[in-house]
Tab-separated table of C-alpha atoms in Angstrom:
chain	number	residue	atom	x	y	z
A	1	UNK	CA	76.106	92.750	109.352
A	2	UNK	CA	79.069	91.386	107.501
A	3	UNK	CA	82.753	91.877	107.999
A	4	UNK	CA	86.087	90.352	107.153
A	5	UNK	CA	89.298	90.193	109.113
A	6	UNK	CA	92.614	89.837	107.386
A	7	UNK	CA	95.297	88.498	109.661
A	8	UNK	CA	98.620	90.153	109.057
A	9	UNK	CA	98.855	93.587	107.525
A	10	UNK	CA	102.213	92.667	106.005
A	11	UNK	CA	103.398	89.322	104.684
A	12	UNK	CA	106.859	88.702	103.282
A	13	UNK	CA	107.799	85.625	101.283
A	14	UNK	CA	110.748	84.603	99.184
A	15	UNK	CA	110.370	84.239	95.458
A	16	UNK	CA	109.218	80.699	94.743
A	17	UNK	CA	107.786	80.171	98.215
A	18	UNK	CA	104.194	79.477	99.148
A	19	UNK	CA	101.930	82.482	99.534
A	20	UNK	CA	99.253	82.302	102.230
A	21	UNK	CA	97.061	85.297	102.979
A	22	UNK	CA	94.462	84.796	105.659
A	23	UNK	CA	90.882	85.999	105.681
A	24	UNK	CA	88.112	85.234	108.143
A	25	UNK	CA	84.592	86.455	107.674
A	26	UNK	CA	81.525	87.123	109.720
A	27	UNK	CA	78.121	86.928	108.111
A	28	UNK	CA	74.577	86.230	109.176
A	29	UNK	CA	73.694	84.935	105.722
A	30	UNK	CA	75.578	82.713	103.286
A	31	UNK	CA	78.407	84.954	102.167
A	32	UNK	CA	79.743	85.891	98.816
A	33	UNK	CA	83.517	86.148	99.197
A	34	UNK	CA	86.104	87.871	97.053
A	35	UNK	CA	89.811	88.480	96.818
A	36	UNK	CA	91.075	91.583	95.042
A	37	UNK	CA	94.579	92.781	94.248
A	38	UNK	CA	95.615	96.412	94.084
A	39	UNK	CA	98.828	97.725	92.612
A	40	UNK	CA	100.053	101.190	93.666
A	41	UNK	CA	97.745	104.009	92.614
A	42	UNK	CA	95.506	101.660	90.676
A	43	UNK	CA	92.029	100.303	91.073
A	44	UNK	CA	91.168	96.824	92.212
A	45	UNK	CA	91.390	93.712	90.129
A	46	UNK	CA	89.369	90.648	90.975
A	47	UNK	CA	91.482	87.586	91.663
A	48	UNK	CA	88.685	85.164	92.446
A	49	UNK	CA	85.306	84.845	94.073
A	50	UNK	CA	83.152	82.336	95.871
A	51	UNK	CA	79.397	82.422	95.514
A	52	UNK	CA	78.030	78.908	95.719
A	53	UNK	CA	79.104	75.442	94.719
A	54	UNK	CA	82.670	74.189	94.784
A	55	UNK	CA	84.495	75.447	97.837
A	56	UNK	CA	87.917	75.505	96.206
A	57	UNK	CA	88.015	78.439	93.863
A	58	UNK	CA	90.723	79.023	91.306
A	59	UNK	CA	91.504	82.503	90.135
A	60	UNK	CA	93.875	84.373	87.924
A	61	UNK	CA	97.667	84.403	88.156
A	62	UNK	CA	97.787	81.014	89.847
A	63	UNK	CA	95.901	82.033	92.983
A	64	UNK	CA	93.249	79.952	94.647
A	65	UNK	CA	91.164	80.109	97.799
A	66	UNK	CA	89.107	77.652	99.768
A	67	UNK	CA	85.840	78.473	101.457
A	68	UNK	CA	85.629	76.728	104.811
A	69	UNK	CA	82.312	77.331	106.456
A	70	UNK	CA	83.246	75.556	109.678
A	71	UNK	CA	86.225	77.850	110.097
A	72	UNK	CA	84.551	80.932	108.568
A	73	UNK	CA	87.664	81.320	106.477
A	74	UNK	CA	88.570	82.102	102.888
A	75	UNK	CA	92.365	82.047	102.777
A	76	UNK	CA	94.212	82.907	99.585
A	77	UNK	CA	97.120	80.768	98.425
A	78	UNK	CA	99.603	80.488	95.604
A	79	UNK	CA	102.140	77.657	95.418
A	80	UNK	CA	105.051	79.731	94.162
A	81	UNK	CA	105.418	83.476	94.584
A	82	UNK	CA	106.640	85.701	91.779
A	83	UNK	CA	108.132	89.147	92.164
A	84	UNK	CA	105.173	90.526	90.254
A	85	UNK	CA	102.820	89.306	92.999
A	86	UNK	CA	103.996	92.090	95.297
A	87	UNK	CA	100.884	94.196	95.881
A	88	UNK	CA	98.071	94.898	98.304
A	89	UNK	CA	95.479	92.169	98.659
A	90	UNK	CA	91.961	92.699	99.917
A	91	UNK	CA	89.419	90.159	101.054
A	92	UNK	CA	85.799	91.254	100.760
A	93	UNK	CA	82.348	89.944	101.574
A	94	UNK	CA	78.857	90.754	100.423
A	95	UNK	CA	75.495	89.265	101.187
A	96	UNK	CA	74.500	88.865	97.594
A	97	UNK	CA	75.837	89.308	94.121
A	98	UNK	CA	75.649	92.889	93.026
A	99	UNK	CA	75.611	94.243	96.540
A	100	UNK	CA	78.218	96.607	97.926
A	101	UNK	CA	81.355	95.007	99.285
A	102	UNK	CA	82.731	95.090	102.807
A	103	UNK	CA	86.492	95.020	102.601
A	104	UNK	CA	89.123	93.845	105.011
A	105	UNK	CA	91.983	96.150	105.902
A	106	UNK	CA	94.245	94.568	103.357
A	107	UNK	CA	97.496	92.640	103.416
A	108	UNK	CA	100.601	93.984	101.788
A	109	UNK	CA	102.566	91.174	100.160
A	110	UNK	CA	106.307	91.614	99.757
A	111	UNK	CA	108.239	89.161	97.624
A	112	UNK	CA	111.987	89.046	98.150
A	113	UNK	CA	114.541	87.625	95.710
B	1	UNK	CA	83.454	92.325	82.077
B	2	UNK	CA	82.518	95.964	82.338
B	3	UNK	CA	85.187	98.526	81.656
B	4	UNK	CA	85.132	101.488	84.024
B	5	UNK	CA	86.984	104.748	83.681
B	6	UNK	CA	87.425	107.654	86.054
B	7	UNK	CA	88.356	111.231	85.370
B	8	UNK	CA	90.516	112.851	86.455
B	9	UNK	CA	93.080	110.363	87.686
B	10	UNK	CA	94.659	112.975	89.921
B	11	UNK	CA	93.464	116.364	91.089
B	12	UNK	CA	94.852	118.973	93.431
B	13	UNK	CA	92.551	121.664	94.702
B	14	UNK	CA	92.598	124.392	97.285
B	15	UNK	CA	90.694	124.164	100.503
B	16	UNK	CA	87.153	125.488	100.155
B	17	UNK	CA	86.758	124.702	96.488
B	18	UNK	CA	84.663	121.953	94.898
B	19	UNK	CA	85.887	119.071	92.802
B	20	UNK	CA	83.930	116.808	90.473
B	21	UNK	CA	84.997	113.232	89.781
B	22	UNK	CA	83.462	111.293	86.912
B	23	UNK	CA	82.904	107.561	86.747
B	24	UNK	CA	81.991	106.104	83.381
B	25	UNK	CA	80.903	102.641	82.391
B	26	UNK	CA	82.339	102.369	78.895
B	27	UNK	CA	80.661	99.248	77.601
B	28	UNK	CA	77.803	98.533	79.934
B	29	UNK	CA	74.678	100.345	81.027
B	30	UNK	CA	74.922	100.466	84.769
B	31	UNK	CA	71.874	101.135	86.876
B	32	UNK	CA	73.985	100.858	90.005
B	33	UNK	CA	77.395	102.253	90.734
B	34	UNK	CA	79.258	102.343	94.020
B	35	UNK	CA	81.606	104.997	95.381
B	36	UNK	CA	84.400	104.025	97.749
B	37	UNK	CA	87.050	106.022	99.554
B	38	UNK	CA	90.464	104.738	100.501
B	39	UNK	CA	92.775	106.556	102.878
B	40	UNK	CA	96.511	105.842	102.672
B	41	UNK	CA	97.384	102.301	103.640
B	42	UNK	CA	93.802	101.581	104.620
B	43	UNK	CA	90.962	99.613	103.142
B	44	UNK	CA	88.198	100.791	100.891
B	45	UNK	CA	85.146	102.145	102.637
B	46	UNK	CA	81.826	102.331	100.889
B	47	UNK	CA	80.572	105.899	100.723
B	48	UNK	CA	77.385	105.570	98.744
B	49	UNK	CA	75.409	103.589	96.247
B	50	UNK	CA	74.509	105.524	93.136
B	51	UNK	CA	71.273	104.615	91.403
B	52	UNK	CA	70.444	105.876	87.939
B	53	UNK	CA	67.561	108.289	87.963
B	54	UNK	CA	67.151	108.402	91.715
B	55	UNK	CA	68.858	109.686	94.813
B	56	UNK	CA	72.003	108.020	96.015
B	57	UNK	CA	72.027	105.988	99.188
B	58	UNK	CA	74.723	107.129	101.582
B	59	UNK	CA	76.463	105.091	104.227
B	60	UNK	CA	76.252	106.136	107.822
B	61	UNK	CA	78.654	108.933	108.604
B	62	UNK	CA	78.971	110.157	105.016
B	63	UNK	CA	77.667	113.696	104.571
B	64	UNK	CA	75.353	113.734	101.585
B	65	UNK	CA	75.518	117.512	101.308
B	66	UNK	CA	79.275	117.393	101.122
B	67	UNK	CA	79.619	114.468	98.752
B	68	UNK	CA	77.085	115.082	96.007
B	69	UNK	CA	76.389	112.140	93.757
B	70	UNK	CA	74.575	112.413	90.457
B	71	UNK	CA	73.811	109.334	88.369
B	72	UNK	CA	72.065	111.021	85.495
B	73	UNK	CA	72.637	108.366	82.854
B	74	UNK	CA	73.314	104.656	82.637
B	75	UNK	CA	76.949	105.282	81.818
B	76	UNK	CA	77.910	108.182	84.042
B	77	UNK	CA	77.956	108.870	87.755
B	78	UNK	CA	79.628	111.907	89.258
B	79	UNK	CA	80.893	112.584	92.756
B	80	UNK	CA	81.332	116.226	93.705
B	81	UNK	CA	83.303	117.015	96.820
B	82	UNK	CA	82.010	120.391	97.949
B	83	UNK	CA	83.970	122.840	100.073
B	84	UNK	CA	86.891	120.465	100.157
B	85	UNK	CA	89.147	120.291	103.189
B	86	UNK	CA	92.561	118.670	103.588
B	87	UNK	CA	90.960	115.756	105.443
B	88	UNK	CA	89.034	114.952	102.254
B	89	UNK	CA	92.308	114.075	100.577
B	90	UNK	CA	91.944	110.454	99.621
B	91	UNK	CA	91.742	107.934	96.814
B	92	UNK	CA	88.212	107.752	95.444
B	93	UNK	CA	87.219	104.625	93.541
B	94	UNK	CA	83.978	103.817	91.785
B	95	UNK	CA	82.650	100.466	90.713
B	96	UNK	CA	79.974	99.150	88.422
B	97	UNK	CA	77.917	96.086	89.114
B	98	UNK	CA	77.389	93.731	86.189
B	99	UNK	CA	75.870	90.281	86.513
B	100	UNK	CA	76.691	90.046	90.172
B	101	UNK	CA	80.262	91.188	89.933
B	102	UNK	CA	81.788	94.565	90.601
B	103	UNK	CA	84.243	96.135	88.231
B	104	UNK	CA	86.366	98.933	89.596
B	105	UNK	CA	87.606	102.101	88.039
B	106	UNK	CA	91.284	103.045	88.299
B	107	UNK	CA	90.580	105.595	91.017
B	108	UNK	CA	91.033	109.318	91.479
B	109	UNK	CA	93.671	110.717	93.800
B	110	UNK	CA	92.367	113.903	95.417
B	111	UNK	CA	94.744	116.188	97.268
B	112	UNK	CA	93.343	119.230	99.033
B	113	UNK	CA	95.883	121.871	99.955
């Protein structure tokens, strides 16, 4: 069975500050890991994903995440927050590409001026 | 990547009636589609995997007789909520798998009064 845990249901940062959203996973097989963003009443947009290879993954909108097997983590970061980054962020895991995703509970990011 | 649409985007129905939600893959022939449900301020939960030309695979705890899924063509899957109740009010999102990545529709907001 696979699962993800997102630490912190709400994160607030100032505009221009570092964004750090935490995700830890549990998987009995090498995981495929994803970060999605969801704006109000919209579907999900993929920010980035890790399948194999390089553990530091760069995504859209300046986000990146690092897969750390020893820590079973896949934290999402962005050096400088923009107001437009305010949204709900979901970490997800699957056991293979094309398989259904198991989502974390989400982290709501608030960006203050 | 695949472009996915859902119709309707919002629907309000009375308790006891049935509602059909369509998920279309606009530019890709999808043999597999996924249906998720998202309650307010919660994560997405997989309901079922829709396979073209065969019966859907439902997750544990999801009533297959209540949530009827039909994947009759490579571009269309439908979810019918039968005898809807207020507790079925939720955000329903479908996704299409293409080359190991899921692409999500914009979602359908169902409100049962």
